[in-house]
């Protein structure tokens, strides 16, 4: 019998229970997966806590790596025994086995391990679309990136450096500043102590930056808008500190700013869109971008992993082993 983390109510980490589940057979267009490694992401916290509403009982989680165990009728893109990863779709990655749509699977190249895949599908594909599609960063530009020592943050710092950008990154402690610096962040700012907007203006000679990548939300909202240069783009892609306020159009007028709230769901809505950002990520890993797996927990201990993530104790990626 397979097991999964199941929630019967939304709330604190304690609502997650490791239970036996009935997986069932793969239907048309589906595969049955034996998962090896699950990736932990901040979206899992929103799913568990009620930030995103789920039909209960439910399993949570949005990325994993594993092996195809069985294929349903009409599946042509993968076969039994293939190593695959996936991101998004219906929540339910916190499981030993699951049914999943074949169309959404990402075949894993031999040189990408299951750990690397589960540690980077969601975070790395996010960076892939953020810096290539949402605001295509050019060599020589200076960008502001919040939570630069985190999962998305450490991958983004490295990727932005490879493009040739100068990276200003905010972090919650001096230790995290060192981690961000080690991954290519040119100017780490401890925003829990220093005024990051003032520092950005100092570093950019009063100009501001053309883009802010913000996965932190409420706590940095005003300072982020204030850090932008004329015609700059605010990329608000997450809310680890709580939801940002509603956008007041007048606030954008003074510098003719752009505001966008992108998500991975539309960026993985088709196989073509998904494989484009996945292949770009695999190429960057081959060019030297490291997926830093700094925390590993057993799947059954997912509650501990959530506590650490919410307490800002994690850096880089966190995986749950099956
Ligand atoms: N839209 C998308 O497509 C998409 C995709 C992936 C992720 N995201 C978002 O990107 C953000 C980062 O995701 P991640 O999984 O890589 O997480 P993470 O960055 O590894 O962890 C979250 C970090 O946010 C910072 N933070 C600031 N204030 C916080 C607070 N009050 N509580 C908790 N953390 C706080 C902490 O870093 P410091 O201590 O350094 O401040 C913490 O380590 C999340 O908001 C996530 O939802 C969005």
Short mmCIF file of C-alpha atoms and ligand atoms in Angstrom, two decimals:
data_model
loop_
_atom_site.label_atom_id
_atom_site.label_comp_id
_atom_site.label_asym_id
_atom_site.label_seq_id
_atom_site.Cartn_x
_atom_site.Cartn_y
_atom_site.Cartn_z
CA UNK A 1 0.00 0.00 0.00
CA UNK A 2 1.34 3.46 -0.87
CA UNK A 3 1.43 6.37 1.56
CA UNK A 4 0.94 10.11 1.17
CA UNK A 5 0.78 13.19 3.30
CA UNK A 6 -2.94 13.97 3.54
CA UNK A 7 -4.66 16.97 5.08
CA UNK A 8 -8.24 16.77 6.37
CA UNK A 9 -8.32 20.44 7.33
CA UNK A 10 -6.17 23.42 6.43
CA UNK A 11 -4.01 24.87 9.19
CA UNK A 12 -0.55 24.60 10.79
CA UNK A 13 2.07 21.97 9.93
CA UNK A 14 0.38 19.54 12.36
CA UNK A 15 -2.56 19.02 9.96
CA UNK A 16 -0.29 16.95 7.70
CA UNK A 17 -0.77 13.21 8.29
CA UNK A 18 1.18 10.36 6.71
CA UNK A 19 -1.57 7.92 5.63
CA UNK A 20 -2.15 4.92 3.42
CA UNK A 21 -3.82 5.85 0.14
CA UNK A 22 -5.48 3.98 -2.71
CA UNK A 23 -3.62 5.07 -5.84
CA UNK A 24 -5.72 3.31 -8.48
CA UNK A 25 -4.87 2.59 -12.10
CA UNK A 26 -3.73 5.04 -14.76
CA UNK A 27 -6.67 6.18 -16.92
CA UNK A 28 -6.48 7.34 -20.55
CA UNK A 29 -3.64 9.85 -20.97
CA UNK A 30 -2.34 9.20 -17.45
CA UNK A 31 0.60 7.41 -15.87
CA UNK A 32 1.11 5.80 -12.51
CA UNK A 33 4.32 7.17 -10.99
CA UNK A 34 6.59 5.71 -8.32
CA UNK A 35 8.05 8.85 -6.85
CA UNK A 36 11.58 9.00 -5.45
CA UNK A 37 12.03 12.62 -4.36
CA UNK A 38 9.52 15.41 -3.73
CA UNK A 39 10.44 19.11 -3.83
CA UNK A 40 9.35 21.47 -1.04
CA UNK A 41 8.04 24.87 -2.12
CA UNK A 42 6.43 27.87 -0.53
CA UNK A 43 3.22 27.17 -2.46
CA UNK A 44 2.89 23.99 -0.35
CA UNK A 45 2.59 26.23 2.71
CA UNK A 46 -0.23 28.21 1.08
CA UNK A 47 -1.98 24.91 0.21
CA UNK A 48 -1.59 23.51 3.71
CA UNK A 49 -2.49 26.68 5.60
CA UNK A 50 -5.53 27.79 3.58
CA UNK A 51 -3.88 30.59 1.57
CA UNK A 52 -5.10 28.53 -1.40
CA UNK A 53 -8.41 26.71 -0.90
CA UNK A 54 -8.42 22.94 -1.58
CA UNK A 55 -11.22 20.35 -1.69
CA UNK A 56 -10.56 18.22 1.40
CA UNK A 57 -9.25 15.69 2.18
CA UNK A 58 -6.32 16.43 -0.12
CA UNK A 59 -2.68 15.74 -0.64
CA UNK A 60 -0.48 18.76 -1.30
CA UNK A 61 2.71 19.52 -3.21
CA UNK A 62 3.53 20.50 -6.77
CA UNK A 63 6.79 18.86 -7.87
CA UNK A 64 8.52 15.52 -7.76
CA UNK A 65 10.79 13.15 -9.63
CA UNK A 66 10.29 9.43 -10.12
CA UNK A 67 9.78 6.53 -12.48
CA UNK A 68 6.84 5.65 -14.71
CA UNK A 69 5.35 2.41 -13.39
CA UNK A 70 2.33 2.05 -15.67
CA UNK A 71 0.83 3.96 -18.57
CA UNK A 72 -2.84 4.39 -19.45
CA UNK A 73 -4.45 4.18 -22.85
CA UNK A 74 -3.15 6.53 -25.52
CA UNK A 75 0.03 7.58 -23.71
CA UNK A 76 2.83 8.05 -26.24
CA UNK A 77 5.18 10.62 -24.73
CA UNK A 78 6.63 8.29 -22.03
CA UNK A 79 6.95 4.55 -21.36
CA UNK A 80 7.24 2.27 -18.34
CA UNK A 81 10.65 2.67 -16.67
CA UNK A 82 11.26 6.27 -17.86
CA UNK A 83 12.68 8.72 -15.33
CA UNK A 84 10.55 11.84 -15.21
CA UNK A 85 9.91 14.99 -13.24
CA UNK A 86 6.90 17.27 -13.12
CA UNK A 87 5.69 20.54 -11.79
CA UNK A 88 2.22 21.97 -11.04
CA UNK A 89 -1.01 20.27 -12.17
CA UNK A 90 -3.30 19.00 -9.41
CA UNK A 91 -1.74 19.20 -5.92
CA UNK A 92 -0.66 15.80 -4.58
CA UNK A 93 3.12 15.48 -4.96
CA UNK A 94 3.59 14.52 -1.27
CA UNK A 95 3.04 10.84 -2.05
CA UNK A 96 4.97 7.63 -2.63
CA UNK A 97 2.90 6.93 -5.73
CA UNK A 98 0.35 8.90 -7.70
CA UNK A 99 -1.58 9.16 -10.95
CA UNK A 100 -0.48 12.07 -13.13
CA UNK A 101 -1.22 13.34 -16.70
CA UNK A 102 1.46 12.07 -19.12
CA UNK A 103 1.34 15.32 -21.14
CA UNK A 104 2.73 17.29 -18.20
CA UNK A 105 5.74 15.04 -17.53
CA UNK A 106 9.27 16.25 -18.15
CA UNK A 107 11.64 13.45 -19.29
CA UNK A 108 14.78 13.63 -17.14
CA UNK A 109 18.12 13.58 -18.96
CA UNK A 110 20.70 11.07 -17.63
CA UNK A 111 22.91 13.86 -16.30
CA UNK A 112 20.15 15.30 -14.07
CA UNK A 113 19.66 13.33 -10.84
CA UNK A 114 16.27 12.80 -9.19
CA UNK A 115 17.43 15.04 -6.32
CA UNK A 116 18.46 17.85 -8.68
CA UNK A 117 15.17 17.52 -10.54
CA UNK A 118 12.96 17.55 -7.45
CA UNK A 119 15.04 20.40 -6.03
CA UNK A 120 14.68 22.52 -9.13
CA UNK A 121 11.60 21.73 -11.23
CA UNK A 122 9.38 24.31 -9.61
CA UNK A 123 12.01 26.82 -8.49
CA UNK A 124 14.26 26.53 -11.55
CA UNK A 125 11.40 26.59 -14.07
CA UNK A 126 10.17 29.70 -12.27
CA UNK A 127 13.54 31.39 -12.67
CA UNK A 128 13.61 30.18 -16.27
CA UNK A 129 10.39 32.03 -17.16
CA UNK A 130 11.04 35.03 -14.89
CA UNK A 131 14.37 36.00 -16.46
CA UNK A 132 13.59 34.88 -20.03
CA UNK A 133 9.88 35.63 -20.54
CA UNK A 134 8.50 37.96 -17.87
CA UNK A 135 11.34 40.46 -17.99
CA UNK A 136 14.11 39.25 -20.32
CA UNK A 137 17.21 40.46 -18.50
CA UNK A 138 20.07 41.85 -20.61
CA UNK A 139 23.78 41.77 -19.86
CA UNK A 140 24.81 44.89 -17.97
CA UNK A 141 21.44 45.48 -16.27
CA UNK A 142 21.21 45.72 -12.49
CA UNK A 143 18.29 43.83 -10.93
CA UNK A 144 16.80 43.60 -7.43
CA UNK A 145 15.91 40.11 -6.22
CA UNK A 146 14.24 39.47 -2.85
CA UNK A 147 15.00 36.41 -0.66
CA UNK A 148 18.23 35.86 -2.60
CA UNK A 149 19.44 32.96 -0.43
CA UNK A 150 16.22 30.94 -0.80
CA UNK A 151 15.23 28.19 -3.23
CA UNK A 152 14.24 30.45 -6.12
CA UNK A 153 16.80 33.02 -4.94
CA UNK A 154 19.99 30.94 -5.16
CA UNK A 155 19.08 29.66 -8.63
CA UNK A 156 18.10 33.18 -9.79
CA UNK A 157 21.37 34.73 -8.52
CA UNK A 158 23.44 32.21 -10.48
CA UNK A 159 21.32 32.47 -13.64
CA UNK A 160 21.33 36.28 -13.60
CA UNK A 161 25.13 36.28 -13.25
CA UNK A 162 25.41 33.98 -16.26
CA UNK A 163 23.33 36.49 -18.27
CA UNK A 164 25.80 39.17 -17.22
CA UNK A 165 23.55 41.13 -14.86
CA UNK A 166 24.54 42.81 -11.61
CA UNK A 167 22.46 41.33 -8.79
CA UNK A 168 21.27 43.24 -5.74
CA UNK A 169 19.71 40.67 -3.39
CA UNK A 170 17.86 41.03 -0.09
CA UNK A 171 18.32 38.46 2.68
CA UNK A 172 17.21 37.99 6.27
CA UNK A 173 20.62 37.57 7.97
CA UNK A 174 24.38 37.98 7.59
CA UNK A 175 24.74 34.20 7.13
CA UNK A 176 22.26 34.33 4.27
CA UNK A 177 24.14 37.32 2.80
CA UNK A 178 27.22 35.07 2.52
CA UNK A 179 25.17 32.32 0.87
CA UNK A 180 23.70 34.79 -1.64
CA UNK A 181 27.18 36.21 -2.35
CA UNK A 182 28.57 32.70 -2.91
CA UNK A 183 25.90 32.21 -5.58
CA UNK A 184 26.70 35.38 -7.49
CA UNK A 185 24.78 38.11 -5.66
CA UNK A 186 26.97 41.22 -6.06
CA UNK A 187 25.26 43.32 -3.39
CA UNK A 188 23.51 41.35 -0.62
CA UNK A 189 21.41 43.61 1.66
CA UNK A 190 20.19 42.42 5.06
CA UNK A 191 16.71 43.94 4.72
CA UNK A 192 15.70 43.02 8.26
CA UNK A 193 18.30 45.56 9.40
CA UNK A 194 19.09 47.94 6.54
CA UNK A 195 16.81 50.10 4.36
CA UNK A 196 17.00 48.20 1.07
CA UNK A 197 15.45 50.95 -1.05
CA UNK A 198 18.06 53.46 0.15
CA UNK A 199 20.85 50.97 -0.60
CA UNK A 200 19.47 50.24 -4.09
CA UNK A 201 19.47 53.97 -4.84
CA UNK A 202 23.03 54.29 -3.52
CA UNK A 203 24.26 51.33 -5.62
CA UNK A 204 22.52 52.55 -8.80
CA UNK A 205 23.58 56.20 -8.41
CA UNK A 206 20.00 57.31 -7.72
CA UNK A 207 18.58 55.71 -10.89
CA UNK A 208 16.87 52.64 -9.45
CA UNK A 209 16.65 49.24 -11.12
CA UNK A 210 14.76 48.26 -14.32
CA UNK A 211 13.22 45.20 -12.63
CA UNK A 212 12.40 43.90 -9.16
CA UNK A 213 11.78 40.17 -8.75
CA UNK A 214 9.65 39.95 -5.62
CA UNK A 215 8.62 36.66 -4.01
CA UNK A 216 8.28 38.22 -0.54
CA UNK A 217 5.20 40.43 -0.94
CA UNK A 218 3.74 42.55 1.86
CA UNK A 219 6.94 43.39 3.75
CA UNK A 220 8.77 44.75 0.70
CA UNK A 221 5.94 46.12 -1.45
CA UNK A 222 6.51 49.86 -1.04
CA UNK A 223 10.29 49.66 -1.04
CA UNK A 224 10.22 47.55 -4.19
CA UNK A 225 8.14 50.08 -6.12
CA UNK A 226 10.40 52.80 -4.75
CA UNK A 227 13.50 50.94 -5.98
CA UNK A 228 12.39 50.92 -9.62
CA UNK A 229 13.83 53.18 -12.29
CA UNK A 230 11.63 55.08 -14.73
CA UNK A 231 9.60 52.58 -16.88
CA UNK A 232 10.71 49.80 -14.52
CA UNK A 233 8.88 46.48 -14.07
CA UNK A 234 7.67 45.13 -10.77
CA UNK A 235 7.51 41.34 -10.99
CA UNK A 236 5.48 40.30 -7.96
CA UNK A 237 5.58 36.49 -8.02
CA UNK A 238 5.04 35.44 -4.41
CA UNK A 239 4.06 36.48 -0.92
CA UNK A 240 6.20 34.68 1.66
CA UNK A 241 5.66 37.58 4.10
CA UNK A 242 1.94 37.89 3.33
CA UNK A 243 -0.14 39.23 0.43
CA UNK A 244 0.85 42.58 -1.03
CA UNK A 245 -1.84 45.31 -0.99
CA UNK A 246 -4.04 45.92 -4.01
CA UNK A 247 -2.16 47.89 -6.65
CA UNK A 248 -3.05 51.57 -6.61
CA UNK A 249 -2.68 52.66 -10.27
CA UNK A 250 -1.70 56.20 -9.25
CA UNK A 251 1.39 54.76 -7.55
CA UNK A 252 2.67 53.59 -10.93
CA UNK A 253 2.14 56.91 -12.69
CA UNK A 254 5.09 58.95 -11.40
CA UNK A 255 7.65 56.69 -13.09
CA UNK A 256 5.29 55.02 -15.64
CA UNK A 257 5.93 51.62 -14.05
CA UNK A 258 4.70 48.19 -15.13
CA UNK A 259 3.33 45.72 -12.59
CA UNK A 260 2.90 42.01 -13.28
CA UNK A 261 1.90 38.99 -11.18
CA UNK A 262 3.13 35.95 -13.11
CA UNK A 263 2.58 32.31 -12.18
CA UNK A 264 4.00 28.97 -13.21
CA UNK A 265 0.57 27.57 -14.21
CA UNK A 266 0.21 29.59 -17.44
CA UNK A 267 3.92 29.12 -18.13
CA UNK A 268 3.41 25.33 -18.08
CA UNK A 269 -0.03 25.27 -19.68
CA UNK A 270 1.23 23.35 -22.74
CA UNK A 271 3.94 20.73 -23.23
CA UNK A 272 5.79 23.12 -25.52
CA UNK A 273 5.81 25.93 -22.94
CA UNK A 274 6.94 23.53 -20.20
CA UNK A 275 9.73 21.85 -22.16
CA UNK A 276 11.08 25.21 -23.34
CA UNK A 277 11.67 26.44 -19.76
CA UNK A 278 12.77 22.97 -18.59
CA UNK A 279 15.38 22.60 -21.33
CA UNK A 280 16.67 26.11 -20.60
CA UNK A 281 17.05 25.08 -16.94
CA UNK A 282 18.87 21.84 -17.82
CA UNK A 283 21.23 23.84 -20.05
CA UNK A 284 21.96 26.28 -17.24
CA UNK A 285 22.67 23.37 -14.84
CA UNK A 286 25.13 22.02 -17.43
CA UNK A 287 26.71 25.47 -17.64
CA UNK A 288 27.32 25.35 -13.89
CA UNK A 289 24.19 26.60 -12.10
CA UNK A 290 24.11 24.51 -8.91
CA UNK A 291 20.90 23.26 -7.32
CA UNK A 292 21.84 23.58 -3.66
CA UNK A 293 19.91 21.00 -1.66
CA UNK A 294 20.61 22.29 1.81
CA UNK A 295 17.84 20.44 3.67
CA UNK A 296 16.62 16.86 3.26
CA UNK A 297 13.69 15.33 5.19
CA UNK A 298 11.83 12.05 4.88
CA UNK A 299 8.40 12.54 3.28
CA UNK A 300 6.70 11.47 6.51
CA UNK A 301 8.50 14.35 8.30
CA UNK A 302 7.09 17.02 5.96
CA UNK A 303 5.70 18.95 8.95
CA UNK A 304 9.24 19.62 10.20
CA UNK A 305 10.24 20.84 6.76
CA UNK A 306 7.27 23.24 6.67
CA UNK A 307 8.13 24.61 10.11
CA UNK A 308 11.70 25.32 8.99
CA UNK A 309 10.60 26.96 5.72
CA UNK A 310 8.09 29.24 7.44
CA UNK A 311 10.60 30.14 10.18
CA UNK A 312 13.03 31.37 7.45
CA UNK A 313 15.52 28.71 8.57
CA UNK A 314 16.06 27.11 5.17
CA UNK A 315 18.41 28.19 2.39
CA UNK A 316 18.56 26.90 -1.19
CA UNK A 317 16.29 23.94 -1.97
CA UNK A 318 14.64 21.45 0.38
CA UNK A 319 13.68 17.94 -0.68
CA UNK A 320 11.52 15.21 0.86
CA UNK A 321 12.78 11.69 0.20
CA UNK A 322 10.31 8.90 -0.40
N1 LIG B 1 4.65 32.74 -9.08
C1 LIG B 1 5.42 31.69 -9.26
O1 LIG B 1 5.48 31.15 -10.37
C2 LIG B 1 6.25 31.17 -8.14
C3 LIG B 1 6.97 30.00 -8.29
C4 LIG B 1 7.84 29.60 -7.29
C5 LIG B 1 7.91 30.33 -6.11
N2 LIG B 1 7.13 31.43 -5.96
C6 LIG B 1 7.22 32.25 -4.76
O2 LIG B 1 8.58 32.61 -4.58
C7 LIG B 1 8.85 32.77 -3.20
C8 LIG B 1 10.07 31.94 -2.84
O3 LIG B 1 9.73 30.56 -2.92
P1 LIG B 1 10.73 29.43 -2.40
O4 LIG B 1 9.96 28.17 -2.40
O5 LIG B 1 12.00 29.54 -3.15
O6 LIG B 1 10.95 29.86 -0.89
P2 LIG B 1 12.28 30.40 -0.19
O7 LIG B 1 12.70 31.67 -0.88
O8 LIG B 1 13.27 29.32 -0.08
O9 LIG B 1 11.75 30.71 1.26
C9 LIG B 1 11.01 31.89 1.50
C10 LIG B 1 11.95 33.02 1.94
O10 LIG B 1 11.20 34.22 1.97
C11 LIG B 1 11.81 35.09 2.88
N3 LIG B 1 10.81 35.73 3.76
C12 LIG B 1 10.66 37.05 3.95
N4 LIG B 1 9.72 37.30 4.84
C13 LIG B 1 9.24 36.11 5.26
C14 LIG B 1 8.25 35.73 6.20
N5 LIG B 1 7.53 36.64 6.89
N6 LIG B 1 8.00 34.40 6.40
C15 LIG B 1 8.69 33.48 5.71
N7 LIG B 1 9.65 33.79 4.79
C16 LIG B 1 9.91 35.10 4.57
C17 LIG B 1 12.80 34.26 3.73
O11 LIG B 1 14.12 34.60 3.29
P3 LIG B 1 14.91 35.77 4.10
O12 LIG B 1 15.02 35.30 5.52
O13 LIG B 1 16.20 35.89 3.40
O14 LIG B 1 14.04 36.99 4.00
C18 LIG B 1 12.48 32.83 3.37
O15 LIG B 1 13.59 31.98 3.44
C19 LIG B 1 7.58 32.37 -2.47
O16 LIG B 1 6.81 33.51 -2.20
C20 LIG B 1 6.85 31.52 -3.49
O17 LIG B 1 5.47 31.48 -3.30
C21 LIG B 1 6.30 31.86 -6.95
#
